[in-house]
Amino acid sequence: MSDSQGLCEPRPAPRARGWIVVLGLVLVVAGVVVAHDALVVHGVMQGVVWLAPVLGWLAQPSWSAGFYGAAVLVGLCGVLMVASAVAPRPHTHFRVDEAESVWMRPVDVARACSARAERQMGVLTARTVVTRRQVVVTVTGDTSDESLQGRVLAAVGPVVELVPTSPQVRVRVVASRQDV
Amino acid sequence: MSAVKAFVLRVIVGVAGLALAAAAVWVVALGVGAGWAQRVAGYADLGFWGALPSQEWFGGALSATAGVLIVVGVVLLWCAVDRRGVSQWQVEESAGEVSGRIVVRLDDVASAVAQDLARVPGVTKARYAAQRDRGDTVLTIRLRVAPDADIDGVRAVCRQAAEDIRGALPGEEIATRFILEINRITKA
């Protein structure tokens, strides 16, 4: 199989694909503009040649402040395009099974953690943020309950263990608004 | 998207990006009167462009340019569309001296697996797709799973399903991929 882990990691299309869509649309629109001018020049359509001012400007270029801004924007687009051309496909999923190709997104790990945290006695709400390095579970509940943090930690532990990057787990207990 | 197509798209975007960046630098340098930019402008023969509309062949050149631009643009858009579906898979079979070819509908295999998985406790929905992904044929099963479901249990069922698929298609280069999507937590 193609990926390094041999299990066909689900990865989105390269970022360059978005630019290809933009390039394609720009070329089609430019083609329509040029086709319009061709029809006008051949006398099929009435009107003015839209490209004439552009060609006239090219022959005797003149500069304004806005023009420099546009050039900088175009240059920035070019740099972004080069960067996206060489950027690898992003990693969007964690592999959560050693034997088979089973995958979860960070947001799914977070939802599973939050659901387990919310089942603990004394927890009103739970919110989880998952990255490759750490998992932060924020629960609202009784801040004077010293065992609450440990119970939440134990509850989310089995889910966090699925993440292959072994992230650090932090549990924050905050008081609910009613208690403040 | 195949690896070859992705590579070609990357090259096109990279070259176009370099061209745009270079053009932007040149235009700014020309505006501030840089010597090298003036020399490049001399090579580009800017006066030629102003005289274009008066040429006899201007209409023909416009027609050809329009055709090329539209065709290249449509081809690029067509390339960007990811057509990855695989519907059939041919399996070579032989029994004694008789050999033959069996056509397997991968969608049917994936559908059967997905239906089985949808019955697993905690799994609320199962979707499937048979796709080409970076040169491999992959059966992808997406499972919507309840937030408090037994994930270890679901993983075990996925392992069994992968075994079953390999058993149904022995020796075939078809990968299986299971994606677990946890449902949003809903407040009662």
Short mmCIF file of C-alpha atoms in Angstrom, two decimals:
data_model
loop_
_atom_site.label_atom_id
_atom_site.label_comp_id
_atom_site.label_asym_id
_atom_site.label_seq_id
_atom_site.Cartn_x
_atom_site.Cartn_y
_atom_site.Cartn_z
CA MET A 1 0.00 0.00 0.00
CA SER A 2 1.10 3.53 -0.63
CA ASP A 3 1.61 5.22 2.70
CA SER A 4 4.45 4.79 5.09
CA GLN A 5 2.42 2.75 7.53
CA GLY A 6 1.22 0.42 4.82
CA LEU A 7 -2.40 0.95 5.77
CA CYS A 8 -3.61 3.58 3.34
CA GLU A 9 -3.92 6.53 5.68
CA PRO A 10 -6.93 8.69 4.81
CA ARG A 11 -5.41 11.95 3.60
CA PRO A 12 -7.08 14.73 1.64
CA ALA A 13 -6.04 15.77 -1.86
CA PRO A 14 -2.91 17.94 -2.05
CA ARG A 15 -3.41 21.65 -1.36
CA ALA A 16 -2.33 22.34 -4.95
CA ARG A 17 -5.72 21.03 -6.07
CA GLY A 18 -7.47 24.19 -4.86
CA TRP A 19 -5.09 26.32 -6.90
CA ILE A 20 -5.74 24.16 -9.95
CA VAL A 21 -9.45 24.97 -9.63
CA VAL A 22 -8.61 28.69 -9.37
CA LEU A 23 -6.24 28.48 -12.35
CA GLY A 24 -8.81 26.60 -14.41
CA LEU A 25 -11.54 29.14 -13.66
CA VAL A 26 -9.21 32.08 -14.42
CA LEU A 27 -8.22 30.53 -17.76
CA VAL A 28 -11.84 29.84 -18.73
CA VAL A 29 -12.89 33.42 -17.84
CA ALA A 30 -9.89 34.80 -19.75
CA GLY A 31 -10.82 32.58 -22.68
CA VAL A 32 -14.39 33.94 -22.67
CA VAL A 33 -13.06 37.53 -22.64
CA VAL A 34 -10.71 36.80 -25.56
CA ALA A 35 -13.52 34.98 -27.41
CA HIS A 36 -15.72 38.07 -26.99
CA ASP A 37 -12.98 40.24 -28.52
CA ALA A 38 -12.51 37.76 -31.36
CA LEU A 39 -16.22 37.93 -32.18
CA VAL A 40 -16.10 41.75 -32.10
CA VAL A 41 -13.03 41.85 -34.35
CA HIS A 42 -14.65 39.41 -36.81
CA GLY A 43 -17.78 41.58 -36.86
CA VAL A 44 -20.02 38.85 -35.44
CA MET A 45 -20.80 41.02 -32.38
CA GLN A 46 -21.17 44.74 -31.85
CA GLY A 47 -19.05 46.34 -29.13
CA VAL A 48 -15.55 47.36 -28.12
CA VAL A 49 -12.47 45.17 -27.83
CA TRP A 50 -11.97 44.71 -24.08
CA LEU A 51 -8.29 43.83 -24.44
CA ALA A 52 -7.37 47.02 -26.34
CA PRO A 53 -6.71 49.15 -23.21
CA VAL A 54 -4.59 46.34 -21.71
CA LEU A 55 -2.50 46.01 -24.86
CA GLY A 56 -2.17 49.81 -25.06
CA TRP A 57 -0.97 49.94 -21.45
CA LEU A 58 1.55 47.16 -22.14
CA ALA A 59 3.04 49.25 -24.97
CA GLN A 60 3.49 52.28 -22.70
CA PRO A 61 3.29 51.11 -19.10
CA SER A 62 2.52 53.73 -16.45
CA TRP A 63 2.60 53.15 -12.72
CA SER A 64 0.41 54.12 -9.83
CA ALA A 65 0.46 53.21 -6.12
CA GLY A 66 -2.48 50.84 -6.59
CA PHE A 67 -0.58 49.05 -9.31
CA TYR A 68 2.27 48.23 -6.94
CA GLY A 69 -0.25 46.89 -4.44
CA ALA A 70 -1.74 44.63 -7.10
CA ALA A 71 1.72 43.41 -8.12
CA VAL A 72 2.56 42.57 -4.51
CA LEU A 73 -0.74 40.67 -4.17
CA VAL A 74 -0.03 38.70 -7.34
CA GLY A 75 3.49 37.96 -6.10
CA LEU A 76 2.08 36.78 -2.77
CA CYS A 77 -0.31 34.47 -4.62
CA GLY A 78 2.66 33.09 -6.56
CA VAL A 79 4.60 32.38 -3.35
CA LEU A 80 1.53 30.68 -1.82
CA MET A 81 1.13 28.58 -4.95
CA VAL A 82 4.76 27.43 -4.81
CA ALA A 83 4.38 26.65 -1.10
CA SER A 84 1.23 24.60 -1.70
CA ALA A 85 2.90 22.79 -4.62
CA VAL A 86 5.63 21.44 -2.36
CA ALA A 87 3.49 20.95 0.78
CA PRO A 88 2.75 17.32 1.64
CA ARG A 89 -0.85 16.18 2.00
CA PRO A 90 -1.97 17.05 5.52
CA HIS A 91 -2.42 14.37 8.18
CA THR A 92 -6.02 14.53 9.33
CA HIS A 93 -6.56 11.26 11.19
CA PHE A 94 -5.00 9.22 13.99
CA ARG A 95 -4.55 5.52 13.47
CA VAL A 96 -6.32 3.93 16.45
CA ASP A 97 -5.70 0.24 15.91
CA GLU A 98 -2.41 -1.59 15.74
CA ALA A 99 -3.62 -4.49 13.64
CA GLU A 100 -5.98 -2.92 11.14
CA SER A 101 -6.49 0.33 9.27
CA VAL A 102 -8.87 2.03 11.72
CA TRP A 103 -8.76 5.82 11.94
CA MET A 104 -10.24 8.71 13.92
CA ARG A 105 -9.98 12.47 13.54
CA PRO A 106 -8.81 14.52 16.54
CA VAL A 107 -12.34 15.95 16.85
CA ASP A 108 -13.76 12.45 17.22
CA VAL A 109 -11.26 11.60 19.96
CA ALA A 110 -12.31 14.86 21.65
CA ARG A 111 -16.00 13.99 21.45
CA ALA A 112 -15.39 10.53 22.90
CA CYS A 113 -13.35 12.05 25.74
CA SER A 114 -16.00 14.67 26.48
CA ALA A 115 -18.76 12.06 26.56
CA ARG A 116 -16.79 9.94 29.06
CA ALA A 117 -15.93 12.95 31.19
CA GLU A 118 -19.56 14.07 31.31
CA ARG A 119 -20.60 10.69 32.67
CA GLN A 120 -18.56 11.26 35.83
CA MET A 121 -20.45 12.24 38.93
CA GLY A 122 -20.16 15.95 39.66
CA VAL A 123 -19.42 16.96 36.07
CA LEU A 124 -21.91 19.38 34.52
CA THR A 125 -20.26 19.90 31.14
CA ALA A 126 -17.03 18.81 29.49
CA ARG A 127 -15.08 20.17 26.59
CA THR A 128 -11.99 18.57 25.07
CA VAL A 129 -9.30 19.84 22.75
CA VAL A 130 -7.10 17.22 21.10
CA THR A 131 -3.81 17.85 19.34
CA ARG A 132 -1.00 15.46 18.49
CA ARG A 133 0.89 16.53 21.64
CA GLN A 134 -1.78 17.03 24.24
CA VAL A 135 -5.36 16.45 25.25
CA VAL A 136 -6.96 19.11 27.41
CA VAL A 137 -10.26 18.20 29.07
CA THR A 138 -12.04 21.13 30.69
CA VAL A 139 -14.93 20.17 32.94
CA THR A 140 -17.29 22.37 34.86
CA GLY A 141 -18.10 20.93 38.26
CA ASP A 142 -17.37 21.03 41.91
CA THR A 143 -13.87 22.52 42.23
CA SER A 144 -13.73 21.44 45.89
CA ASP A 145 -14.06 17.77 44.91
CA GLU A 146 -10.41 16.67 44.97
CA SER A 147 -11.07 13.31 43.36
CA LEU A 148 -12.95 14.73 40.36
CA GLN A 149 -9.81 15.38 38.32
CA GLY A 150 -8.62 11.82 38.88
CA ARG A 151 -11.97 10.32 37.95
CA VAL A 152 -12.09 12.28 34.69
CA LEU A 153 -8.49 11.34 33.94
CA ALA A 154 -9.28 7.66 34.48
CA ALA A 155 -12.40 7.91 32.32
CA VAL A 156 -10.71 9.50 29.30
CA GLY A 157 -7.53 7.44 29.65
CA PRO A 158 -8.62 4.47 27.49
CA VAL A 159 -9.65 6.80 24.66
CA VAL A 160 -6.45 8.85 24.81
CA GLU A 161 -4.42 5.63 24.76
CA LEU A 162 -5.75 5.02 21.25
CA VAL A 163 -3.86 8.07 19.98
CA PRO A 164 -0.52 6.81 18.64
CA THR A 165 1.37 10.02 19.43
CA SER A 166 0.88 9.44 23.19
CA PRO A 167 -0.31 12.96 23.99
CA GLN A 168 -0.15 14.39 27.51
CA VAL A 169 -3.54 14.59 29.22
CA ARG A 170 -4.54 17.62 31.26
CA VAL A 171 -7.80 17.88 33.14
CA ARG A 172 -8.98 21.34 34.21
CA VAL A 173 -11.85 21.64 36.63
CA VAL A 174 -13.62 24.98 36.55
CA ALA A 175 -16.51 26.16 38.65
CA SER A 176 -19.91 26.39 37.05
CA ARG A 177 -21.41 29.88 36.78
CA GLN A 178 -23.93 29.06 39.50
CA ASP A 179 -21.07 28.41 41.96
CA VAL A 180 -19.14 31.59 41.16
CA MET B 1 -6.31 11.21 -6.51
CA SER B 2 -3.51 9.13 -8.00
CA ALA B 3 0.10 9.90 -7.16
CA VAL B 4 0.92 10.71 -10.82
CA LYS B 5 -2.01 13.12 -11.18
CA ALA B 6 -1.16 14.78 -7.88
CA PHE B 7 2.46 15.20 -9.03
CA VAL B 8 1.41 16.75 -12.35
CA LEU B 9 -0.97 19.16 -10.59
CA ARG B 10 1.78 20.12 -8.14
CA VAL B 11 4.21 20.85 -11.02
CA ILE B 12 1.62 22.99 -12.83
CA VAL B 13 0.82 24.98 -9.68
CA GLY B 14 4.50 25.34 -8.80
CA VAL B 15 5.47 26.59 -12.27
CA ALA B 16 2.49 28.97 -12.42
CA GLY B 17 3.33 30.26 -8.93
CA LEU B 18 6.95 30.88 -9.88
CA ALA B 19 5.86 32.67 -13.06
CA LEU B 20 3.44 34.91 -11.13
CA ALA B 21 6.01 35.72 -8.45
CA ALA B 22 8.67 36.48 -11.07
CA ALA B 23 6.24 38.66 -13.07
CA ALA B 24 5.29 40.59 -9.92
CA VAL B 25 8.95 41.22 -9.03
CA TRP B 26 9.67 42.31 -12.59
CA VAL B 27 6.71 44.72 -12.72
CA VAL B 28 7.67 46.35 -9.42
CA ALA B 29 11.33 46.55 -10.48
CA LEU B 30 10.30 48.09 -13.81
CA GLY B 31 8.21 50.66 -11.95
CA VAL B 32 11.13 51.73 -9.76
CA GLY B 33 13.41 51.84 -12.80
CA ALA B 34 15.72 48.93 -12.05
CA GLY B 35 18.24 48.39 -14.87
CA TRP B 36 17.78 44.65 -15.19
CA ALA B 37 13.99 45.07 -15.42
CA GLN B 38 14.44 47.60 -18.24
CA ARG B 39 16.67 45.14 -20.11
CA VAL B 40 14.06 42.38 -19.71
CA ALA B 41 11.41 44.83 -20.98
CA GLY B 42 13.60 45.42 -24.00
CA TYR B 43 13.68 41.69 -24.75
CA ALA B 44 9.91 41.52 -24.27
CA ASP B 45 9.39 44.19 -26.98
CA LEU B 46 6.47 45.86 -25.23
CA GLY B 47 5.75 48.09 -28.24
CA PHE B 48 4.75 44.98 -30.19
CA TRP B 49 1.70 44.46 -27.94
CA GLY B 50 0.38 47.96 -28.55
CA ALA B 51 0.48 47.44 -32.31
CA LEU B 52 -1.31 44.09 -32.14
CA PRO B 53 -4.89 45.29 -32.81
CA SER B 54 -3.80 46.82 -36.10
CA GLN B 55 -2.42 43.52 -37.42
CA GLU B 56 -4.47 41.66 -40.04
CA TRP B 57 -4.14 38.39 -38.23
CA PHE B 58 -5.28 39.83 -34.86
CA GLY B 59 -8.79 38.30 -35.13
CA GLY B 60 -7.41 34.85 -35.94
CA ALA B 61 -4.90 35.06 -33.10
CA LEU B 62 -7.69 36.03 -30.69
CA SER B 63 -9.82 33.07 -31.82
CA ALA B 64 -6.93 30.61 -31.39
CA THR B 65 -5.98 32.08 -28.00
CA ALA B 66 -9.58 31.90 -26.77
CA GLY B 67 -9.83 28.26 -27.83
CA VAL B 68 -6.55 27.32 -26.13
CA LEU B 69 -7.42 29.17 -22.91
CA ILE B 70 -10.88 27.61 -22.62
CA VAL B 71 -9.66 24.09 -23.45
CA VAL B 72 -6.71 24.27 -21.00
CA GLY B 73 -8.98 25.77 -18.32
CA VAL B 74 -11.59 23.04 -18.72
CA VAL B 75 -8.90 20.33 -18.69
CA LEU B 76 -7.49 21.73 -15.43
CA LEU B 77 -10.96 21.82 -13.84
CA TRP B 78 -11.60 18.27 -15.05
CA CYS B 79 -8.28 17.12 -13.52
CA ALA B 80 -9.16 18.74 -10.20
CA VAL B 81 -12.32 16.69 -9.89
CA ASP B 82 -11.50 13.58 -7.90
CA ARG B 83 -13.08 10.62 -9.66
CA ARG B 84 -11.96 7.77 -7.45
CA GLY B 85 -14.84 5.32 -7.47
CA VAL B 86 -14.14 1.68 -8.34
CA SER B 87 -17.15 -0.47 -9.09
CA GLN B 88 -15.76 -3.83 -10.20
CA TRP B 89 -12.81 -6.07 -9.43
CA GLN B 90 -11.75 -9.08 -11.50
CA VAL B 91 -10.67 -12.22 -9.67
CA GLU B 92 -8.79 -14.98 -11.48
CA GLU B 93 -10.07 -18.39 -10.40
CA SER B 94 -8.95 -21.87 -11.38
CA ALA B 95 -10.34 -25.29 -10.46
CA GLY B 96 -8.20 -28.12 -11.86
CA GLU B 97 -7.72 -27.51 -15.56
CA VAL B 98 -10.55 -25.04 -15.76
CA SER B 99 -9.76 -21.43 -15.11
CA GLY B 100 -11.93 -18.38 -15.38
CA ARG B 101 -12.50 -14.87 -14.32
CA ILE B 102 -15.02 -13.70 -11.76
CA VAL B 103 -16.14 -10.11 -11.67
CA VAL B 104 -16.77 -8.95 -8.13
CA ARG B 105 -18.80 -5.81 -7.50
CA LEU B 106 -16.78 -4.09 -4.78
CA ASP B 107 -19.75 -1.89 -3.88
CA ASP B 108 -21.70 -5.05 -3.01
CA VAL B 109 -18.89 -6.34 -0.78
CA ALA B 110 -18.57 -2.97 0.96
CA SER B 111 -22.35 -2.66 1.27
CA ALA B 112 -22.63 -6.07 2.95
CA VAL B 113 -19.86 -5.20 5.40
CA ALA B 114 -21.42 -1.80 6.13
CA GLN B 115 -24.83 -3.35 6.78
CA ASP B 116 -23.28 -5.81 9.25
CA LEU B 117 -21.40 -3.02 11.03
CA ALA B 118 -24.50 -0.82 11.21
CA ARG B 119 -26.06 -3.44 13.48
CA VAL B 120 -23.24 -3.23 16.03
CA PRO B 121 -24.35 -1.56 19.31
CA GLY B 122 -23.16 2.04 19.39
CA VAL B 123 -22.86 2.33 15.61
CA THR B 124 -25.60 4.65 14.35
CA LYS B 125 -24.76 4.65 10.65
CA ALA B 126 -22.35 2.96 8.27
CA ARG B 127 -21.39 4.28 4.85
CA TYR B 128 -19.06 2.72 2.33
CA ALA B 129 -17.04 3.53 -0.77
CA ALA B 130 -14.77 1.54 -3.05
CA GLN B 131 -12.08 3.93 -4.28
CA ARG B 132 -8.70 4.28 -5.91
CA ASP B 133 -6.45 6.13 -3.50
CA ARG B 134 -2.83 6.90 -4.36
CA GLY B 135 -2.60 3.85 -6.58
CA ASP B 136 -4.35 1.40 -4.25
CA THR B 137 -7.86 0.03 -4.36
CA VAL B 138 -9.40 0.71 -0.97
CA LEU B 139 -12.72 -0.23 0.58
CA THR B 140 -13.50 2.61 2.97
CA ILE B 141 -16.17 2.08 5.62
CA ARG B 142 -17.21 5.16 7.61
CA LEU B 143 -18.95 4.44 10.88
CA ARG B 144 -20.95 7.03 12.79
CA VAL B 145 -20.49 6.03 16.40
CA ALA B 146 -22.35 7.23 19.52
CA PRO B 147 -20.08 9.37 21.75
CA ASP B 148 -20.27 6.96 24.68
CA ALA B 149 -20.05 3.77 22.61
CA ASP B 150 -17.51 1.07 23.41
CA ILE B 151 -14.76 2.07 20.98
CA ASP B 152 -12.68 -1.02 21.73
CA GLY B 153 -15.69 -3.14 20.81
CA VAL B 154 -16.18 -1.25 17.55
CA ARG B 155 -12.48 -1.64 16.72
CA ALA B 156 -12.73 -5.38 17.35
CA VAL B 157 -15.69 -5.61 14.96
CA CYS B 158 -13.70 -3.65 12.36
CA ARG B 159 -10.82 -6.11 12.68
CA GLN B 160 -13.24 -8.98 12.15
CA ALA B 161 -14.80 -7.24 9.14
CA ALA B 162 -11.35 -6.72 7.59
CA GLU B 163 -10.63 -10.43 8.08
CA ASP B 164 -13.95 -11.29 6.43
CA ILE B 165 -13.18 -9.09 3.42
CA ARG B 166 -9.75 -10.68 3.03
CA GLY B 167 -11.44 -14.07 3.27
CA ALA B 168 -13.94 -13.13 0.57
CA LEU B 169 -11.21 -11.83 -1.76
CA PRO B 170 -8.18 -14.04 -1.02
CA GLY B 171 -4.89 -12.86 -2.48
CA GLU B 172 -6.37 -9.69 -3.95
CA GLU B 173 -4.65 -6.32 -3.51
CA ILE B 174 -7.60 -4.60 -1.91
CA ALA B 175 -7.06 -2.62 1.27
CA THR B 176 -9.74 -1.96 3.85
CA ARG B 177 -10.00 1.24 5.82
CA PHE B 178 -12.37 2.01 8.67
CA ILE B 179 -13.00 5.58 9.75
CA LEU B 180 -14.76 6.07 13.08
CA GLU B 181 -16.69 9.33 13.29
CA ILE B 182 -18.05 10.13 16.74
CA ASN B 183 -21.47 11.81 16.80
CA ARG B 184 -21.83 15.22 18.41
CA ILE B 185 -22.83 15.07 22.04
CA THR B 186 -26.48 16.05 22.36
CA LYS B 187 -27.84 17.38 25.61
CA ALA B 188 -31.01 15.72 26.85
#
